[in-house]
């Protein structure tokens, strides 16, 4: 495979300013590293926050955003022969990759919570002095550092079907794995999903497939709620039509015999949604928190709701385990669900700013960049 000396990348130079398309050098591939030819990069709500300078973690600018990459191997570093499952890797193979947790710190080794690792190389989110620059997916090529875990994408799947597995879906799979440790979604349980973005939509899917009796999705706009219905929601509550939280709570209580839902999944990410979800879960139920990434920001809640035997469990990001499971969920269930509908629009790299604006305005289910 021919690899040029430089490639185009969309660079965030200053918060709030349009990303600049720049010509960036492609690094030499060190042992165990991988150079990717990016085929598609999803645009995440987090990219919108990063663009505005509203992410908790420290970021050194300039940075190449894009952490939902999907691409083919252009160069394999010496010694990199197999993916995380043990499948052989060759140039031309299409793969997904996780952030590169260090694998030798308290969080990785002792706590066994690699997504909490403080030394991770994260793609498209922050830049450090040591990290190669070409490590965001809003670019023609992307460099994966040596300890990055990767999985091969089954060839029969389209990029549109798969790209959501590189962020939202793998996170939801990880979150449901944690929820399952504390009871999960029981047979015929009622489930409320707060949020109808990609995290909320995949959460709807896993609730449906997990045996929920009744799934209620609270979100907006209509296009996202229609997809939620296709993916198993029995009831939807449109935020545009029911703007009053107390009225939304009343609707949920009416649908759940006045007790509240057995399981509530907070996937909205709006700070006030956490308290709203607590009002909708039944005593002794389970509350899964996936959406909140607001650092130290606080919101009022009634702690007595938790005192009533409630289990609250959170989830941050995912490891390669969950990428693998998400991919195989798509492969095994694609005859039943149109996973490709997750991508509502694609944009060339040169129109990345339009894609960000469209995501910010809530006009997309998910926008994707095709470099
Ligand atoms: Zn994301
Ligand atoms: Zn670590």
XYZ file of N, CA, C and O and ligand atoms in Angstrom, residues 102-105 108 117 119, ligand 2:
29
model
N -2.694 2.230 29.622
C -1.257 1.947 29.758
C -0.978 0.489 30.124
O 0.037 -0.066 29.752
N -1.887 -0.138 30.903
C -1.716 -1.549 31.235
C -0.716 -1.822 32.348
O -0.368 -2.983 32.593
N -0.247 -0.784 33.029
C 0.732 -1.012 34.103
C 0.614 0.057 35.185
O 1.622 0.558 35.687
N -0.627 0.411 35.551
C -0.815 1.378 36.633
C -1.836 0.812 37.622
O -2.387 -0.269 37.400
N -5.249 0.181 35.836
C -5.236 -0.914 34.870
C -5.056 -2.269 35.562
O -5.785 -3.216 35.281
N -7.830 4.648 33.627
C -6.374 4.850 33.536
C -6.060 6.321 33.283
O -6.659 6.967 32.448
N -2.983 7.325 32.403
C -1.853 7.428 31.454
C -2.245 7.000 30.041
O -1.387 6.696 29.234
Zn -3.107 2.478 33.214
